[in-house]
C-alpha cells in the first residue's frame, strides 16, 4: 500500500472524526492538519498503521484534547529578568535604569512624530489607539502603519548601538575555537 493510497483511504474517516470532535476542538482545519502531520510522522517512522481506523480515532481525540486547553500545557516563567522582577539588588536596578535611559534617548532621536507616538504607547496611562490618535491628531486607521514604521526606526537605532553578543556561523576563529 502506497502512502497516497493510505492518505486517500483515511481522508473521509479523518473528516468524520474531526466533525465528531468539533464541538470541543478549536478549528477543524487545524485539527485535521495536526492529524495529517502525526500520520506523516508515523508513516516515516513506522509505516502505515496496523488499524488505520483506530489510529485515526485515537489521534484525532488526542490532538483535539491538546488543542482544547493549551493553557494546561503553558507554564509561566518564574521571573522574567526583563521585567526587573529578578533583580532588586543595586546592580539590577542600575542596569534597568541604564536600559530605560538608552531607550528613551533613542526614542528622542526618532524622526517626525515618532517620539510622540512611541511616548504615547509607553505612557503609564495605558492609552487606547483611539486616545493616542486623538492626542497626535491623526486618524486611528493610520496609527498602526505609523506605529510599525516608528518601531522599525527604533529597532534600527537600537541595533546600531548594541554590539553583537557572539559571532554566529562558521567563521574563522582562534585556534581555541577549533
One Martini backbone bead per residue (centre of mass of N, CA, C, O) as a GRO file, in nm:
protein
  178
    1UNK     BB    1   0.095   0.037   0.025
    2UNK     BB    2   0.067   0.357  -0.034
    3UNK     BB    3   0.058   0.667   0.079
    4UNK     BB    4  -0.171   0.771  -0.102
    5UNK     BB    5  -0.368   0.546  -0.030
    6UNK     BB    6  -0.381   0.598   0.270
    7UNK     BB    7  -0.480   0.890   0.255
    8UNK     BB    8  -0.739   0.843   0.081
    9UNK     BB    9  -0.874   0.639   0.288
   10UNK     BB   10  -0.859   0.851   0.545
   11UNK     BB   11  -1.006   1.116   0.479
   12UNK     BB   12  -1.310   1.053   0.558
   13UNK     BB   13  -1.250   0.964   0.846
   14UNK     BB   14  -1.122   1.225   0.944
   15UNK     BB   15  -1.362   1.411   0.892
   16UNK     BB   16  -1.555   1.262   1.085
   17UNK     BB   17  -1.387   1.286   1.346
   18UNK     BB   18  -1.371   1.592   1.351
   19UNK     BB   19  -1.677   1.641   1.369
   20UNK     BB   20  -1.707   1.488   1.641
   21UNK     BB   21  -1.489   1.697   1.790
   22UNK     BB   22  -1.572   1.998   1.727
   23UNK     BB   23  -1.704   2.130   1.985
   24UNK     BB   24  -1.402   2.128   2.137
   25UNK     BB   25  -1.258   2.232   1.904
   26UNK     BB   26  -1.122   2.490   1.752
   27UNK     BB   27  -1.018   2.390   1.452
   28UNK     BB   28  -1.068   2.176   1.199
   29UNK     BB   29  -0.814   2.229   1.020
   30UNK     BB   30  -0.608   2.211   1.247
   31UNK     BB   31  -0.675   1.924   1.327
   32UNK     BB   32  -0.622   1.789   1.058
   33UNK     BB   33  -0.329   1.880   1.026
   34UNK     BB   34  -0.220   1.745   1.283
   35UNK     BB   35  -0.290   1.456   1.191
   36UNK     BB   36  -0.125   1.452   0.932
   37UNK     BB   37   0.143   1.491   1.069
   38UNK     BB   38   0.129   1.234   1.241
   39UNK     BB   39   0.108   1.043   1.000
   40UNK     BB   40   0.374   1.113   0.864
   41UNK     BB   41   0.546   1.032   1.104
   42UNK     BB   42   0.448   0.739   1.111
   43UNK     BB   43   0.526   0.658   0.823
   44UNK     BB   44   0.831   0.721   0.853
   45UNK     BB   45   0.880   0.533   1.109
   46UNK     BB   46   0.642   0.271   1.070
   47UNK     BB   47   0.429   0.317   0.880
   48UNK     BB   48   0.145   0.189   0.852
   49UNK     BB   49  -0.118   0.135   1.022
   50UNK     BB   50  -0.276  -0.143   1.128
   51UNK     BB   51  -0.530   0.046   1.241
   52UNK     BB   52  -0.650   0.317   1.098
   53UNK     BB   53  -0.915   0.381   1.249
   54UNK     BB   54  -0.800   0.378   1.538
   55UNK     BB   55  -0.575   0.581   1.492
   56UNK     BB   56  -0.748   0.822   1.408
   57UNK     BB   57  -0.925   0.837   1.658
   58UNK     BB   58  -0.696   0.874   1.867
   59UNK     BB   59  -0.558   1.123   1.734
   60UNK     BB   60  -0.793   1.316   1.732
   61UNK     BB   61  -0.841   1.317   2.035
   62UNK     BB   62  -0.559   1.410   2.120
   63UNK     BB   63  -0.553   1.677   1.953
   64UNK     BB   64  -0.812   1.800   2.068
   65UNK     BB   65  -0.714   1.807   2.357
   66UNK     BB   66  -0.464   1.985   2.300
   67UNK     BB   67  -0.641   2.231   2.178
   68UNK     BB   68  -0.846   2.303   2.399
   69UNK     BB   69  -0.603   2.341   2.646
   70UNK     BB   70  -0.317   2.518   2.642
   71UNK     BB   71  -0.292   2.614   2.943
   72UNK     BB   72  -0.197   2.335   3.056
   73UNK     BB   73   0.098   2.363   2.900
   74UNK     BB   74   0.145   2.634   3.026
   75UNK     BB   75   0.435   2.796   3.172
   76UNK     BB   76   0.546   3.019   3.369
   77UNK     BB   77   0.773   3.222   3.454
   78UNK     BB   78   0.910   3.303   3.740
   79UNK     BB   79   1.118   3.522   3.605
   80UNK     BB   80   1.167   3.825   3.432
   81UNK     BB   81   1.438   4.014   3.375
   82UNK     BB   82   1.293   4.244   3.207
   83UNK     BB   83   1.099   4.325   3.459
   84UNK     BB   84   1.287   4.332   3.734
   85UNK     BB   85   1.213   4.092   3.934
   86UNK     BB   86   1.504   3.959   3.970
   87UNK     BB   87   1.614   4.266   4.054
   88UNK     BB   88   1.686   4.431   4.373
   89UNK     BB   89   1.953   4.500   4.322
   90UNK     BB   90   2.168   4.748   4.235
   91UNK     BB   91   2.257   4.634   3.964
   92UNK     BB   92   1.975   4.594   3.835
   93UNK     BB   93   1.874   4.882   3.871
   94UNK     BB   94   2.096   5.012   3.701
   95UNK     BB   95   2.040   4.855   3.439
   96UNK     BB   96   1.749   4.948   3.408
   97UNK     BB   97   1.807   5.252   3.391
   98UNK     BB   98   1.997   5.232   3.145
   99UNK     BB   99   1.796   5.108   2.950
  100UNK     BB  100   1.586   5.337   2.969
  101UNK     BB  101   1.773   5.566   2.880
  102UNK     BB  102   1.843   5.449   2.600
  103UNK     BB  103   1.556   5.435   2.494
  104UNK     BB  104   1.479   5.739   2.527
  105UNK     BB  105   1.709   5.845   2.351
  106UNK     BB  106   1.617   5.698   2.092
  107UNK     BB  107   1.334   5.824   2.078
  108UNK     BB  108   1.434   6.124   2.043
  109UNK     BB  109   1.575   6.042   1.749
  110UNK     BB  110   1.330   6.027   1.607
  111UNK     BB  111   1.128   6.088   1.352
  112UNK     BB  112   0.901   6.314   1.372
  113UNK     BB  113   0.621   6.167   1.547
  114UNK     BB  114   0.752   5.923   1.695
  115UNK     BB  115   0.810   6.017   1.986
  116UNK     BB  116   0.509   6.060   2.058
  117UNK     BB  117   0.402   5.780   1.989
  118UNK     BB  118   0.587   5.608   2.171
  119UNK     BB  119   0.521   5.763   2.428
  120UNK     BB  120   0.218   5.685   2.425
  121UNK     BB  121   0.265   5.374   2.433
  122UNK     BB  122   0.445   5.408   2.716
  123UNK     BB  123   0.232   5.504   2.882
  124UNK     BB  124   0.094   5.472   3.204
  125UNK     BB  125  -0.213   5.521   3.100
  126UNK     BB  126  -0.298   5.322   2.879
  127UNK     BB  127  -0.370   5.390   2.588
  128UNK     BB  128  -0.565   5.403   2.331
  129UNK     BB  129  -0.585   5.436   2.001
  130UNK     BB  130  -0.788   5.664   2.009
  131UNK     BB  131  -0.629   5.846   2.208
  132UNK     BB  132  -0.369   5.866   2.045
  133UNK     BB  133  -0.491   5.984   1.786
  134UNK     BB  134  -0.603   6.238   1.925
  135UNK     BB  135  -0.330   6.343   2.042
  136UNK     BB  136  -0.187   6.345   1.738
  137UNK     BB  137  -0.393   6.404   1.495
  138UNK     BB  138  -0.486   6.116   1.386
  139UNK     BB  139  -0.585   5.848   1.246
  140UNK     BB  140  -0.656   5.532   1.350
  141UNK     BB  141  -0.575   5.383   1.079
  142UNK     BB  142  -0.268   5.514   1.079
  143UNK     BB  143  -0.137   5.405   1.342
  144UNK     BB  144  -0.022   5.127   1.271
  145UNK     BB  145   0.178   5.203   1.041
  146UNK     BB  146   0.327   5.417   1.210
  147UNK     BB  147   0.419   5.229   1.433
  148UNK     BB  148   0.584   5.038   1.255
  149UNK     BB  149   0.781   5.251   1.149
  150UNK     BB  150   0.886   5.346   1.427
  151UNK     BB  151   0.987   5.068   1.527
  152UNK     BB  152   1.189   5.029   1.298
  153UNK     BB  153   1.363   5.273   1.368
  154UNK     BB  154   1.426   5.186   1.658
  155UNK     BB  155   1.568   4.922   1.588
  156UNK     BB  156   1.798   5.051   1.423
  157UNK     BB  157   1.913   5.225   1.644
  158UNK     BB  158   1.964   4.999   1.855
  159UNK     BB  159   2.139   4.810   1.673
  160UNK     BB  160   2.375   5.023   1.636
  161UNK     BB  161   2.439   5.024   1.964
  162UNK     BB  162   2.459   4.715   1.967
  163UNK     BB  163   2.657   4.471   2.031
  164UNK     BB  164   2.754   4.182   1.951
  165UNK     BB  165   2.761   3.900   2.140
  166UNK     BB  166   2.799   3.677   1.906
  167UNK     BB  167   2.920   3.470   1.693
  168UNK     BB  168   2.820   3.340   1.379
  169UNK     BB  169   2.898   3.058   1.249
  170UNK     BB  170   3.178   2.968   1.015
  171UNK     BB  171   3.422   3.122   1.111
  172UNK     BB  172   3.702   3.255   1.186
  173UNK     BB  173   3.909   3.157   1.444
  174UNK     BB  174   4.055   3.056   1.690
  175UNK     BB  175   4.217   2.785   1.808
  176UNK     BB  176   4.011   2.756   2.046
  177UNK     BB  177   3.753   2.716   1.849
  178UNK     BB  178   3.857   2.424   1.716
   0.00000   0.00000   0.00000
